[in-house]
Coordinates of C-alpha atoms in Angstrom, one line a residue:
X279 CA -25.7 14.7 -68.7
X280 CA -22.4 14.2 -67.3
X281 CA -18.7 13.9 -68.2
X282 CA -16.5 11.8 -66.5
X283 CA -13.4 10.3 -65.8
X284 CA -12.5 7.0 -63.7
X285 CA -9.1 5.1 -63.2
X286 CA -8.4 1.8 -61.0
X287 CA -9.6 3.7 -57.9
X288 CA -11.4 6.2 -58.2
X289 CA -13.9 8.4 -60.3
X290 CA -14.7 11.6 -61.1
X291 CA -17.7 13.6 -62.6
X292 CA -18.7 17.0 -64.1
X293 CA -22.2 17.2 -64.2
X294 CA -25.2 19.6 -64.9
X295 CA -28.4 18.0 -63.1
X296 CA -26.3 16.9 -60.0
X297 CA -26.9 13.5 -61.1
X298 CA -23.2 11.1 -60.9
X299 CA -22.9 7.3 -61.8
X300 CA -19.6 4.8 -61.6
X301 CA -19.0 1.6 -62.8
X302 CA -15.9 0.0 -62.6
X303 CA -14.6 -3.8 -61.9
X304 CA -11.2 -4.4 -61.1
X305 CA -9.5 -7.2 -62.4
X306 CA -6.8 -8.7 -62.1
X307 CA -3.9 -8.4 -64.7
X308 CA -1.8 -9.6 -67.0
X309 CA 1.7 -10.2 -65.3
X310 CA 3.8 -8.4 -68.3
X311 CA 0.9 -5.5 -68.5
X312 CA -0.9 -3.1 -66.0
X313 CA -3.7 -2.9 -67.8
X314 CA -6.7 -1.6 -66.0
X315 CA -10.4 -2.4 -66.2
X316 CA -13.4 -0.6 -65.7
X317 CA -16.2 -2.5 -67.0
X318 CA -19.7 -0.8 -66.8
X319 CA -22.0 -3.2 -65.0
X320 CA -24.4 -2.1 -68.3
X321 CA -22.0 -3.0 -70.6
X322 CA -20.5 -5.8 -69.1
X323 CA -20.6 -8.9 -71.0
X324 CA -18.2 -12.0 -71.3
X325 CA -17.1 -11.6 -75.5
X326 CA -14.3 -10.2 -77.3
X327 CA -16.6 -8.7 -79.8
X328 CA -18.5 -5.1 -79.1
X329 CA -21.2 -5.0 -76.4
X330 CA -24.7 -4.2 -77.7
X331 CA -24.9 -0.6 -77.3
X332 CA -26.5 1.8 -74.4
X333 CA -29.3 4.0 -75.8
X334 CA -28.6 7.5 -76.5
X335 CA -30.8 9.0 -73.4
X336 CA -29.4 7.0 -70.7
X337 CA -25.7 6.8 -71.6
X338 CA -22.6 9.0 -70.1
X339 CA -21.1 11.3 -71.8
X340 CA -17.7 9.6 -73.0
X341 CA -14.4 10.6 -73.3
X342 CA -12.5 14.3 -73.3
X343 CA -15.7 16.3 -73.8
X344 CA -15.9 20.0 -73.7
X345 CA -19.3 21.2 -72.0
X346 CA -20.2 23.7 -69.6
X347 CA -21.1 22.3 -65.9
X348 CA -21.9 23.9 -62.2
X349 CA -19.5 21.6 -60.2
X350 CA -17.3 18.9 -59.4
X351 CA -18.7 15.3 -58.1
X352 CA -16.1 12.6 -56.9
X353 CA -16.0 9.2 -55.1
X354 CA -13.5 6.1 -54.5
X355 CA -12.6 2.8 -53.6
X356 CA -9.6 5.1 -51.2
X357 CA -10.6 4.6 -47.2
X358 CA -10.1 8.0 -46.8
X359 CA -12.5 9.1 -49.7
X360 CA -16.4 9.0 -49.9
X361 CA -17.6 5.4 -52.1
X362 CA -20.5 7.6 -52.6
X363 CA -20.6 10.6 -54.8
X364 CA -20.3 14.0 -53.1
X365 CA -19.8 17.5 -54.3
X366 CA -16.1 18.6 -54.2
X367 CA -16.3 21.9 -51.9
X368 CA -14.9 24.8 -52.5
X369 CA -11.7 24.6 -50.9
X370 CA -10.9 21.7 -53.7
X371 CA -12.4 23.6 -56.7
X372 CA -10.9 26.9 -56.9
X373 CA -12.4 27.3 -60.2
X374 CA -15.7 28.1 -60.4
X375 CA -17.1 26.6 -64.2
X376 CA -16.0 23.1 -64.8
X377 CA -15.8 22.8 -68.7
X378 CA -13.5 19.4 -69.0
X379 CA -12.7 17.2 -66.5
X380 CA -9.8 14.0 -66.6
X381 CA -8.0 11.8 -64.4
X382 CA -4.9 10.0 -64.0
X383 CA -3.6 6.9 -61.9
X384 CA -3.6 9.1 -58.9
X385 CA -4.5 12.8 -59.8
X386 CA -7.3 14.8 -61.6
X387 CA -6.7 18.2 -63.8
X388 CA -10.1 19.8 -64.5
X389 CA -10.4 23.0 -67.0
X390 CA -12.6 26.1 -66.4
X391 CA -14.4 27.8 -69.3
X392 CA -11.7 30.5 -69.0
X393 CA -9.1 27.8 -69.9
X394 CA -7.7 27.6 -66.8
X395 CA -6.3 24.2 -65.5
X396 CA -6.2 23.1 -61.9
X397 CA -4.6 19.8 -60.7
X398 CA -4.5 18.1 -57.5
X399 CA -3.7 14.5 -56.3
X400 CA -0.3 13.0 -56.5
X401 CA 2.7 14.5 -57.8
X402 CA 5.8 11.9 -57.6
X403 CA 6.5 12.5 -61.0
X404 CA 5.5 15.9 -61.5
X405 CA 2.1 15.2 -62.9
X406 CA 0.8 18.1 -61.3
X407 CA 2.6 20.4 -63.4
X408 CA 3.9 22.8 -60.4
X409 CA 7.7 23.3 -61.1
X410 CA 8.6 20.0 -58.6
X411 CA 7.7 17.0 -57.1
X412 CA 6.3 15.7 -53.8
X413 CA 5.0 13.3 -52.1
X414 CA 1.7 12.2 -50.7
X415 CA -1.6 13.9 -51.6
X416 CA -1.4 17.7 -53.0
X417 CA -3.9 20.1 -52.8
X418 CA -6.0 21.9 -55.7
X419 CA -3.8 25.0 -57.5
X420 CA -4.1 26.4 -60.3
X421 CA -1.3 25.8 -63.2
X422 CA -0.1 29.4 -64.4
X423 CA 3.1 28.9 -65.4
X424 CA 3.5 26.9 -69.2
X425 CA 7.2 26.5 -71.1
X426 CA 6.7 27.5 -74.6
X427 CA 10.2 28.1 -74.9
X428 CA 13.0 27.0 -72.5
X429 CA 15.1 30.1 -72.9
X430 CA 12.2 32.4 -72.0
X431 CA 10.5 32.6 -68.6
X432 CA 7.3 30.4 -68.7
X433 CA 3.9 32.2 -69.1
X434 CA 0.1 31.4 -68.3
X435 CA -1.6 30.0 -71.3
X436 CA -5.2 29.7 -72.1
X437 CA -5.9 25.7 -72.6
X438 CA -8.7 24.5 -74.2
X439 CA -8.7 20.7 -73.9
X440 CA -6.7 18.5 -71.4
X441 CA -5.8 14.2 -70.8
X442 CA -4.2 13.1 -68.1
X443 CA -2.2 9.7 -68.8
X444 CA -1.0 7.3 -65.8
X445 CA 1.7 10.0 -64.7
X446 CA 1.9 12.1 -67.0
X447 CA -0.7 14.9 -68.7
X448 CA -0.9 16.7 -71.8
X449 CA -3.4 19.7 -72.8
X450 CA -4.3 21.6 -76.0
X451 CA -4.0 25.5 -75.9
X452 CA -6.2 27.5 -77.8
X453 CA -3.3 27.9 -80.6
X454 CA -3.4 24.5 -81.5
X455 CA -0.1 23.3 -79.5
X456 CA 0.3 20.7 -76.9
X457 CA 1.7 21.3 -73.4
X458 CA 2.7 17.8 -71.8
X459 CA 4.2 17.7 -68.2
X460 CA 5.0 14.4 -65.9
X461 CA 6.5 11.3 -66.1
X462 CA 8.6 10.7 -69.3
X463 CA 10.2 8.2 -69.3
X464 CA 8.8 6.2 -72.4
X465 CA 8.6 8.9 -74.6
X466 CA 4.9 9.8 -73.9
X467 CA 5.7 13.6 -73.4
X468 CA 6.9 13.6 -77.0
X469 CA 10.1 15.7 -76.2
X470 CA 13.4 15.2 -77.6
X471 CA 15.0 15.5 -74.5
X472 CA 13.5 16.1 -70.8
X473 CA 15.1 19.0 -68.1
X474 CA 14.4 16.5 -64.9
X475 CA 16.0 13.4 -65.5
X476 CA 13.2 11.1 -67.0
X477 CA 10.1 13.8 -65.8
X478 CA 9.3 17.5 -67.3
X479 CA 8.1 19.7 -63.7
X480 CA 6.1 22.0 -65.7
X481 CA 4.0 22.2 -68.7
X482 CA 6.1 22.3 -71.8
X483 CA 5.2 22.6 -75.2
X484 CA 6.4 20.0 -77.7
X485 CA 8.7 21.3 -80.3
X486 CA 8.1 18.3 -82.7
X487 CA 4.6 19.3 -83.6
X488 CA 6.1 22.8 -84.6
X489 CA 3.8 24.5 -87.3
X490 CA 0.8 22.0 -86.9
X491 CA -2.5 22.9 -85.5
X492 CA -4.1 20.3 -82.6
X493 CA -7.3 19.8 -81.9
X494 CA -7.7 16.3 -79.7
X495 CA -5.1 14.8 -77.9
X496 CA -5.9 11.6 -75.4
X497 CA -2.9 10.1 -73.0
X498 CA -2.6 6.6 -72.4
X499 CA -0.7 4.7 -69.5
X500 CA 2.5 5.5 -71.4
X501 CA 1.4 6.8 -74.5
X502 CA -0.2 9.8 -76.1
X503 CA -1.9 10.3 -79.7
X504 CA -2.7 13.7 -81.1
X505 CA -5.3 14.7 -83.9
X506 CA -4.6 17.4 -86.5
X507 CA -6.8 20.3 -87.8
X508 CA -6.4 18.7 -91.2
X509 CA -7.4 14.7 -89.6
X510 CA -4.2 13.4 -89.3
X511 CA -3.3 11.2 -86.3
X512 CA 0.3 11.6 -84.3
X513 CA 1.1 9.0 -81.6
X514 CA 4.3 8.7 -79.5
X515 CA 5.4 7.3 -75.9
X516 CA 5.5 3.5 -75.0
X517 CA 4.3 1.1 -77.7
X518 CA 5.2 -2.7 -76.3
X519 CA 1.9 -3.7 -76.8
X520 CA 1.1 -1.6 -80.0
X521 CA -0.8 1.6 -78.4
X522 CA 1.1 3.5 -81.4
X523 CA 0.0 1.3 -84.9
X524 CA 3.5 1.7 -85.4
X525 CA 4.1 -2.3 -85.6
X526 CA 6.3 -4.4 -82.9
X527 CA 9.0 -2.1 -81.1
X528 CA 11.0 -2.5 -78.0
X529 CA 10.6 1.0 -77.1
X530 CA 13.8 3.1 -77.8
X531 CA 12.7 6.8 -79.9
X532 CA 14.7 8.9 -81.6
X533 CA 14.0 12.9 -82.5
X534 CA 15.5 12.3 -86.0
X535 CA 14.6 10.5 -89.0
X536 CA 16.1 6.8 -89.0
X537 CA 15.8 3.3 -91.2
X538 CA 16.0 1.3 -87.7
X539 CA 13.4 -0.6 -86.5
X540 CA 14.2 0.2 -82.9
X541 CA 14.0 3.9 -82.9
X542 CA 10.9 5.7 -84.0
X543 CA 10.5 9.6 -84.0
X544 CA 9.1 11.4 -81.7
X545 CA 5.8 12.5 -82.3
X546 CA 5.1 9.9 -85.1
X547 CA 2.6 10.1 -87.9
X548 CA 0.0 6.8 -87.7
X549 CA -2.7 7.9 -90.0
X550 CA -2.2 10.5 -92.6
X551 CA -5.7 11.8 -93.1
X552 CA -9.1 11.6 -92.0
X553 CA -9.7 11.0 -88.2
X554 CA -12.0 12.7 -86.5
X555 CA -11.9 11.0 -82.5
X556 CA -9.2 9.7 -80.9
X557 CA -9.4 8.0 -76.9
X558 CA -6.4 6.2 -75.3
X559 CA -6.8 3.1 -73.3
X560 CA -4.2 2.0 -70.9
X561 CA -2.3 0.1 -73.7
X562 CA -4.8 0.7 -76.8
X563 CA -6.0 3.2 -78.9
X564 CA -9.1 3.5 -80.5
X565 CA -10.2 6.1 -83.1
X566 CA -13.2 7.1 -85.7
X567 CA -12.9 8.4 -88.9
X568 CA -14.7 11.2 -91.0
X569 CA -16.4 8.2 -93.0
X570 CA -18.3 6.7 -90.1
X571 CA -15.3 3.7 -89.5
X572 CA -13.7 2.5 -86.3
X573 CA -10.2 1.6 -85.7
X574 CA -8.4 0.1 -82.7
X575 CA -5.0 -1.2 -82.3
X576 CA -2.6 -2.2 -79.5
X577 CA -3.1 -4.8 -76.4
X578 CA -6.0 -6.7 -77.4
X579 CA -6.8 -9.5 -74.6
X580 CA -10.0 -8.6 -74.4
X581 CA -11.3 -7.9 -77.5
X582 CA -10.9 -4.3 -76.7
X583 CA -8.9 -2.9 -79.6
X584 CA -9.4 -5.0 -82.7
X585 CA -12.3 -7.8 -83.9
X586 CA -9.4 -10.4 -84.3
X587 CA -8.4 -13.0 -81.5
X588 CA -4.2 -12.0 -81.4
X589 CA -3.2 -10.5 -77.9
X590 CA -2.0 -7.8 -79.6
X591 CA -3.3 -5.3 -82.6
X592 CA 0.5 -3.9 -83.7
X593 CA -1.2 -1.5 -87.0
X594 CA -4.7 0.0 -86.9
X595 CA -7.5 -2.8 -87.5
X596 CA -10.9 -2.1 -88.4
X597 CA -14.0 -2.7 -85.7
X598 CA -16.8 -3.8 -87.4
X599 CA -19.7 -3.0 -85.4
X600 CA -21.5 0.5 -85.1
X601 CA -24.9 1.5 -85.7
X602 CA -25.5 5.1 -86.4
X603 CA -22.7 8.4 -86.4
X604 CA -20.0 8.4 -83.9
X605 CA -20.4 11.0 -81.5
X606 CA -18.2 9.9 -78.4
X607 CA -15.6 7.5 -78.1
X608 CA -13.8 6.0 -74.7
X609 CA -11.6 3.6 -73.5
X610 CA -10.7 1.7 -70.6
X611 CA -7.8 -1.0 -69.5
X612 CA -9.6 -4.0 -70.7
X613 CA -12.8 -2.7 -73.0
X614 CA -13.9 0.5 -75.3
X615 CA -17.1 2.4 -75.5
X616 CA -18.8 3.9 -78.3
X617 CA -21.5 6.6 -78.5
X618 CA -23.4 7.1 -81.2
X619 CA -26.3 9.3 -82.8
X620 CA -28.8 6.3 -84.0
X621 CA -31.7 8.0 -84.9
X622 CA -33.2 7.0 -88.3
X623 CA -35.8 3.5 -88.3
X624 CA -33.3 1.0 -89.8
X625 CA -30.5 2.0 -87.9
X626 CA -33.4 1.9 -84.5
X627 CA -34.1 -1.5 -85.7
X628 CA -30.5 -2.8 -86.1
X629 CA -30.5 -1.5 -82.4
X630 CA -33.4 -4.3 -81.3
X631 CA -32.6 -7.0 -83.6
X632 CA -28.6 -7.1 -82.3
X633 CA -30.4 -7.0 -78.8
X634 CA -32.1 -10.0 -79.7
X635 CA -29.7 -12.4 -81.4
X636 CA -29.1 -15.5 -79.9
X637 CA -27.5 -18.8 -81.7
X638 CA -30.8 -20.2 -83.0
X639 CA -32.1 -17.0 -85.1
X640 CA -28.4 -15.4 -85.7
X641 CA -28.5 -17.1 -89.1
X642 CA -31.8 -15.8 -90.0
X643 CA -31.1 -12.3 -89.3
X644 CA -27.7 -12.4 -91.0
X645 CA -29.4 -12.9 -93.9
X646 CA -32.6 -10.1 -93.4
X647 CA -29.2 -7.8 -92.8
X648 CA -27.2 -8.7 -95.4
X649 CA -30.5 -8.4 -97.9
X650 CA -31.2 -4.6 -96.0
X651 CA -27.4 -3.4 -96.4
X652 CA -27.1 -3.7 -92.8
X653 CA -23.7 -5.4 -93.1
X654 CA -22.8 -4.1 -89.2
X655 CA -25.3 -6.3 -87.9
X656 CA -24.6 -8.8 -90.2
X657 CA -21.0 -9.4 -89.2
X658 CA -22.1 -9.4 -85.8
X659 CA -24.0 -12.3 -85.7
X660 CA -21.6 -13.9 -87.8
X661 CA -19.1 -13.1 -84.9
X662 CA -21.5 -14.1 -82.3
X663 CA -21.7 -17.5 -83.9
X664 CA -17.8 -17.3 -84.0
X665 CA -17.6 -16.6 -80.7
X666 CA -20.0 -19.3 -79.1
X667 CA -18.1 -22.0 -81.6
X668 CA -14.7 -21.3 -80.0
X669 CA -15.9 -20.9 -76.4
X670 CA -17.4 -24.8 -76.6
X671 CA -21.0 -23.3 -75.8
X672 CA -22.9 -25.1 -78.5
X673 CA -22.9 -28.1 -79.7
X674 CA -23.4 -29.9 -83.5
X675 CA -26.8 -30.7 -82.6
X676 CA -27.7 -26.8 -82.0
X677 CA -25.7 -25.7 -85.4
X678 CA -27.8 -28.4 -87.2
X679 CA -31.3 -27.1 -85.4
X680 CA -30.0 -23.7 -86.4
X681 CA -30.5 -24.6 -90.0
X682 CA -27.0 -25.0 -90.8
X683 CA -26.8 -27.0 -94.1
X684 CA -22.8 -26.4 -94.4
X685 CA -22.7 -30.7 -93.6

């Protein structure tokens, strides 16, 4: 199995049976939004409704994961870095167990078993968490030095879980508070106020959350979401394009409770109770709850945050199709991934027939799901249907050899 990490140009991997795999197709972007897109050539698949899913065995291991690995693969579209994957040597990894590994726009942080964090890549905004900023490619080093107060000097601290956002990162220590560090200059560091200009130099914790235990955190391009011991959901940073479920908002925060629409506070509660995974997409967030439901909000051109057509998702929206428990969750610039534990023979079967739906049986097995209490696979062919209608890819004559008596 293996855990990774990819951004617009390059990708990274923890793995146990020196085994590596990419995916990843550039696109090009909306002009307002620099959203990125790494499509998985498995996945890939022209609708704005979820992909039929990857079986269990063959799939990567998605998202912020915690596991135990020998080393460190990497590869990238850079000239000046393999396109093929090769093992990091030792004068990169200075750490010598691998437990998490995530990357940014232009660095990587990786976390040892011993909850260590080392970072190396770009540092223009202080993403590297070393006290300063500088330019061109940095070497691996190991973070020691974490602000839990800024009238005390700073002191090593034993992380257990770590997200790095475009410029910016943010890590869990094994106290339940978040550290963030980098560029913040939309509020995704979730501090009040920041000690170099709009960038924090070295790991801070954040005040706001003050008394509340964290257990996942996930960093966006500009944004940040946090879950709770108890399964609540904190989000702050940018939220233009809805990343936060907070509604429209032009992007000004405040630290203190106020009744305008312009500010919000810094961190801010989305959903009160019961989430249990949260991933950040470039602009959209995506999370599962105790009950077995998905939710996605924020930019949504794709399909990749909510099951409606808008461009953007501004408050969390239920996504309708998922066979089997949630396990893993990730998310991309233009699409989202789910992994889940399908095991038992109905939900094994909902896995073939949604593999074989097509416009001339997607009536028929509509109703054979909706009899069975498969209602998942039932909205999905009535989505499928939806889908084909609006694209112009059928035609009257096809609806009425479908069996559609609706005329």
């Amino acid at each position: 199995m293996a855990a990774k990490e990819a951004t617009k140009t390059s990708t990274i991997t923890a793995v146990q049976d020196e085994k590596g795999m990419s995916f990843g197709v550039p696109i090009t972007t909306p002009p307002k939004e620099r959203v990125r897109n790494e499509m998985p050539s498995t996945l890939q698949k022209g609708s704005r409704t979820p992909s039929r899913l990857i079986p269990y065995d063959t799939a990567l291991r998605l998202g912020n994961v915690p596991l135990l690995f020998d080393h460190l693969e990497r590869w990238s579209r850079a000239p000046s870095i393999p396109k093929t994957p090769v093992i990091a040597s030792s004068a990169t990894i200075l750490i010598l167990i691998v437990r998490q590994v995530s990357c940014g726009n232009a660095h990587v942080v990786a976390l040892s078993e011993d909850g260590l964090l080392q970072a190396w890549g770009y540092n223009e905004y202080g993403q590297l968490g070393r006290g300063f900023t500088s330019e061109g490619l940095q070497g691996a080093r190991i973070l020691n030095a974490y602000a839990r107060f800024l009238d005390e000097a700073p002191e090593l601290v034993k992380i257990i879980q770590v997200s790095c956002g475009e410029y910016h990162t943010a890590a869990v220590s094994e106290d339940g508070e978040v550290y963030t560090w980098g560029l913040g200059s939309m509020g995704q560091l979730g501090h009040c106020s920041l000690q170099s200009g709009d960038k924090e130099l070295l790991p801070r914790r954040v005040a706001a959350l003050d008394g509340i235990v964290i257990k996942d955190i996930a960093s966006g391009g500009v944004h940040t979401c946090a879950i709770t011991s108890s399964g609540a959901l904190y989000a702050w940073g940018g939220g233009q394009a809805g990343q936060l479920g907070l509604g429209p908002q032009n992007g000004l925060f405040s630290c203190i409770p106020n009744e305008s629409d312009m500010l919000r506070n810094i961190p801010a509660l989305v959903v009160p109770s019961g989430v249990q995974l949260v991933t950040c997409g470039h602009s959209h967030t995506l999370i599962s709850m105790k009950d077995g439901r998905l939710y996605g909000w924020g930019y949504n051109s794709y399909g990749q945050a909510a099951n409606d057509k808008s461009t953007y998702a501004w408050y969390p929206s239920p996504v309708d199709w998922c066979v089997g428990e949630v396990r893993r969750l990730a998310a991309g610039g233009g699409h989202s991934a789910v992994l889940t534990d399908a095991c038992t023979l109905k939900e094994l079967c909902e896995f073939r027939l949604a593999e074989s739906v097509t416009l001339s049986n997607s009536s028929q097995i509509e109703d054979v799901a909706s009899r069975t209490g498969s209602d998942a696979l039932a909205r999905l062919c009535e989505r499928f249907r939806e889908y084909l209608l609006d694209a112009g890819d059928c035609k009257w004559e096809e609806r009425e050899a479908d069996g559609d008596d609706s005329e």
